[in-house]
PDB file of C-alpha atoms in Angstrom:
ATOM      1  CA  MET A   1     152.750 185.602-108.437  1.00  0.00           C
ATOM      2  CA  PRO A   2     152.905 183.716-105.123  1.00  0.00           C
ATOM      3  CA  TYR A   3     155.311 180.802-104.956  1.00  0.00           C
ATOM      4  CA  VAL A   4     154.981 178.354-102.068  1.00  0.00           C
ATOM      5  CA  ASN A   5     157.567 175.645-101.409  1.00  0.00           C
ATOM      6  CA  ILE A   6     156.515 172.830 -99.078  1.00  0.00           C
ATOM      7  CA  GLN A   7     159.266 170.478 -97.931  1.00  0.00           C
ATOM      8  CA  VAL A   8     158.366 167.181 -96.281  1.00  0.00           C
ATOM      9  CA  THR A   9     160.066 163.867 -95.697  1.00  0.00           C
ATOM     10  CA  LYS A  10     159.219 161.188 -98.256  1.00  0.00           C
ATOM     11  CA  GLY A  11     156.020 159.216 -97.908  1.00  0.00           C
ATOM     12  CA  VAL A  12     153.316 161.758 -98.704  1.00  0.00           C
ATOM     13  CA  SER A  13     150.559 160.243-100.832  1.00  0.00           C
ATOM     14  CA  ARG A  14     149.309 161.777-104.074  1.00  0.00           C
ATOM     15  CA  LYS A  15     145.932 162.373-102.379  1.00  0.00           C
ATOM     16  CA  GLN A  16     147.650 164.326 -99.578  1.00  0.00           C
ATOM     17  CA  LYS A  17     149.605 166.390-102.116  1.00  0.00           C
ATOM     18  CA  VAL A  18     146.409 167.259-103.993  1.00  0.00           C
ATOM     19  CA  GLU A  19     144.824 168.397-100.720  1.00  0.00           C
ATOM     20  CA  LEU A  20     147.873 170.478 -99.751  1.00  0.00           C
ATOM     21  CA  VAL A  21     147.980 172.266-103.120  1.00  0.00           C
ATOM     22  CA  LYS A  22     144.243 172.974-103.004  1.00  0.00           C
ATOM     23  CA  ASP A  23     144.256 174.207 -99.396  1.00  0.00           C
ATOM     24  CA  VAL A  24     147.321 176.433 -99.833  1.00  0.00           C
ATOM     25  CA  THR A  25     145.889 177.914-103.029  1.00  0.00           C
ATOM     26  CA  ASP A  26     142.496 178.502-101.406  1.00  0.00           C
ATOM     27  CA  SER A  27     144.175 180.218 -98.427  1.00  0.00           C
ATOM     28  CA  LEU A  28     146.155 182.595-100.637  1.00  0.00           C
ATOM     29  CA  VAL A  29     143.010 183.470-102.564  1.00  0.00           C
ATOM     30  CA  ARG A  30     140.976 184.013 -99.390  1.00  0.00           C
ATOM     31  CA  VAL A  31     143.568 185.794 -97.241  1.00  0.00           C
ATOM     32  CA  LEU A  32     145.540 187.776 -99.835  1.00  0.00           C
ATOM     33  CA  GLY A  33     143.024 188.013-102.656  1.00  0.00           C
ATOM     34  CA  LYS A  34     145.435 186.376-105.113  1.00  0.00           C
ATOM     35  CA  ASN A  35     144.391 184.989-108.484  1.00  0.00           C
ATOM     36  CA  PRO A  36     144.612 181.174-108.295  1.00  0.00           C
ATOM     37  CA  ASP A  37     145.932 181.097-111.874  1.00  0.00           C
ATOM     38  CA  HIS A  38     149.069 182.857-110.640  1.00  0.00           C
ATOM     39  CA  ILE A  39     149.782 180.665-107.589  1.00  0.00           C
ATOM     40  CA  HIS A  40     152.554 178.081-107.773  1.00  0.00           C
ATOM     41  CA  VAL A  41     152.910 175.375-105.122  1.00  0.00           C
ATOM     42  CA  VAL A  42     155.926 173.052-105.157  1.00  0.00           C
ATOM     43  CA  ILE A  43     156.141 170.002-102.919  1.00  0.00           C
ATOM     44  CA  GLN A  44     159.630 168.645-102.335  1.00  0.00           C
ATOM     45  CA  GLU A  45     160.034 165.258-100.744  1.00  0.00           C
ATOM     46  CA  ILE A  46     163.318 164.861 -98.890  1.00  0.00           C
ATOM     47  CA  ASN A  47     164.854 161.515 -97.913  1.00  0.00           C
ATOM     48  CA  GLU A  48     164.904 161.119 -94.142  1.00  0.00           C
ATOM     49  CA  GLU A  49     168.683 160.713 -94.150  1.00  0.00           C
ATOM     50  CA  ASN A  50     168.879 164.201 -95.703  1.00  0.00           C
ATOM     51  CA  TRP A  51     166.740 165.914 -93.054  1.00  0.00           C
ATOM     52  CA  GLY A  52     167.986 166.513 -89.540  1.00  0.00           C
ATOM     53  CA  PHE A  53     166.637 168.030 -86.362  1.00  0.00           C
ATOM     54  CA  SER A  54     167.238 167.727 -82.658  1.00  0.00           C
ATOM     55  CA  GLY A  55     170.843 166.812 -83.449  1.00  0.00           C
ATOM     56  CA  LEU A  56     169.917 163.692 -85.410  1.00  0.00           C
ATOM     57  CA  LEU A  57     169.002 162.672 -88.923  1.00  0.00           C
ATOM     58  CA  THR A  58     165.282 161.965 -89.162  1.00  0.00           C
ATOM     59  CA  ASP A  59     165.720 158.222 -89.771  1.00  0.00           C
ATOM     60  CA  GLU A  60     167.916 157.972 -86.650  1.00  0.00           C
ATOM     61  CA  TRP A  61     165.447 160.014 -84.616  1.00  0.00           C
ATOM     62  CA  LYS A  62     162.574 157.731 -85.673  1.00  0.00           C
ATOM     63  CA  GLN A  63     164.619 154.676 -84.692  1.00  0.00           C
ATOM     64  CA  GLN A  64     165.237 156.197 -81.255  1.00  0.00           C
ATOM     65  CA  GLN A  65     161.534 156.954 -80.851  1.00  0.00           C
ATOM     66  CA  GLY A  66     160.695 153.363 -81.757  1.00  0.00           C
ATOM     67  CA  ARG A  67     163.082 152.082 -79.086  1.00  0.00           C
ATOM     68  CA  SER A  68     161.707 154.532 -76.516  1.00  0.00           C
ATOM     69  CA  SER A  69     158.070 153.598 -77.072  1.00  0.00           C
ATOM     70  CA  SER A  70     158.763 149.848 -77.131  1.00  0.00           C
ATOM     71  CA  SER A  71     160.540 150.070 -73.771  1.00  0.00           C
ATOM     72  CA  GLU A  72     157.586 151.789 -72.059  1.00  0.00           C
TER      73      GLU A  72
END
Protein backbone atom coordinates (compact mmCIF):
# COMPACT_ATOMS: atom_id res chain seq x y z
CA MET A 1 0.00 0.00 0.00
CA PRO A 2 1.98 3.04 -1.18
CA TYR A 3 1.56 6.21 0.84
CA VAL A 4 2.78 9.48 -0.67
CA ASN A 5 2.92 12.70 1.35
CA ILE A 6 3.28 15.93 -0.63
CA GLN A 7 4.04 19.06 1.37
CA VAL A 8 3.66 22.48 -0.24
CA THR A 9 3.20 26.02 0.95
CA LYS A 10 -0.41 27.21 0.99
CA GLY A 11 -2.01 28.44 -2.21
CA VAL A 12 -2.38 25.29 -4.29
CA SER A 13 -5.70 25.21 -6.13
CA ARG A 14 -8.11 22.29 -6.00
CA LYS A 15 -7.48 21.73 -9.73
CA GLN A 16 -3.72 21.46 -9.09
CA LYS A 17 -4.31 19.01 -6.23
CA VAL A 18 -6.49 16.82 -8.45
CA GLU A 19 -3.73 16.78 -11.08
CA LEU A 20 -1.04 15.95 -8.51
CA VAL A 21 -3.02 13.03 -7.07
CA LYS A 22 -3.77 11.67 -10.54
CA ASP A 23 -0.20 12.01 -11.81
CA VAL A 24 1.39 10.49 -8.69
CA THR A 25 -1.06 7.59 -8.76
CA ASP A 26 -0.50 7.01 -12.48
CA SER A 27 3.29 7.02 -11.94
CA LEU A 28 3.12 4.43 -9.17
CA VAL A 29 0.92 2.22 -11.32
CA ARG A 30 3.19 2.58 -14.36
CA VAL A 31 6.59 2.39 -12.67
CA LEU A 32 5.93 0.00 -9.78
CA GLY A 33 2.89 -1.87 -11.05
CA LYS A 34 0.85 -0.89 -7.98
CA ASN A 35 -2.92 -1.22 -7.76
CA PRO A 36 -4.41 2.31 -7.82
CA ASP A 37 -7.03 1.22 -5.26
CA HIS A 38 -4.23 0.80 -2.73
CA ILE A 39 -2.43 4.13 -3.31
CA HIS A 40 -2.88 6.94 -0.80
CA VAL A 41 -1.77 10.49 -1.60
CA VAL A 42 -1.90 13.17 1.10
CA ILE A 43 -1.32 16.84 0.31
CA GLN A 44 -0.35 19.01 3.26
CA GLU A 45 -0.42 22.75 2.87
CA ILE A 46 1.98 24.54 5.20
CA ASN A 47 1.78 28.23 6.10
CA GLU A 48 4.77 30.11 4.72
CA GLU A 49 5.77 31.26 8.20
CA ASN A 50 6.09 27.56 9.14
CA TRP A 51 8.41 26.65 6.26
CA GLY A 52 12.01 27.78 6.13
CA PHE A 53 14.93 27.42 3.77
CA SER A 54 18.08 29.30 2.94
CA GLY A 55 18.14 30.55 6.53
CA LEU A 56 14.81 32.36 6.24
CA LEU A 57 11.12 31.67 6.65
CA THR A 58 9.44 31.42 3.26
CA ASP A 59 7.39 34.61 3.70
CA GLU A 60 10.58 36.54 4.56
CA TRP A 61 12.42 35.02 1.62
CA LYS A 62 9.62 36.03 -0.76
CA GLN A 63 9.71 39.58 0.62
CA GLN A 64 13.46 39.73 -0.02
CA GLN A 65 12.98 38.44 -3.56
CA GLY A 66 10.35 41.11 -4.18
CA ARG A 67 12.76 43.82 -3.03
CA SER A 68 15.58 42.37 -5.13
CA SER A 69 13.56 42.22 -8.34
CA SER A 70 12.04 45.69 -7.87
CA SER A 71 15.51 47.21 -7.46
CA GLU A 72 16.79 45.74 -10.75
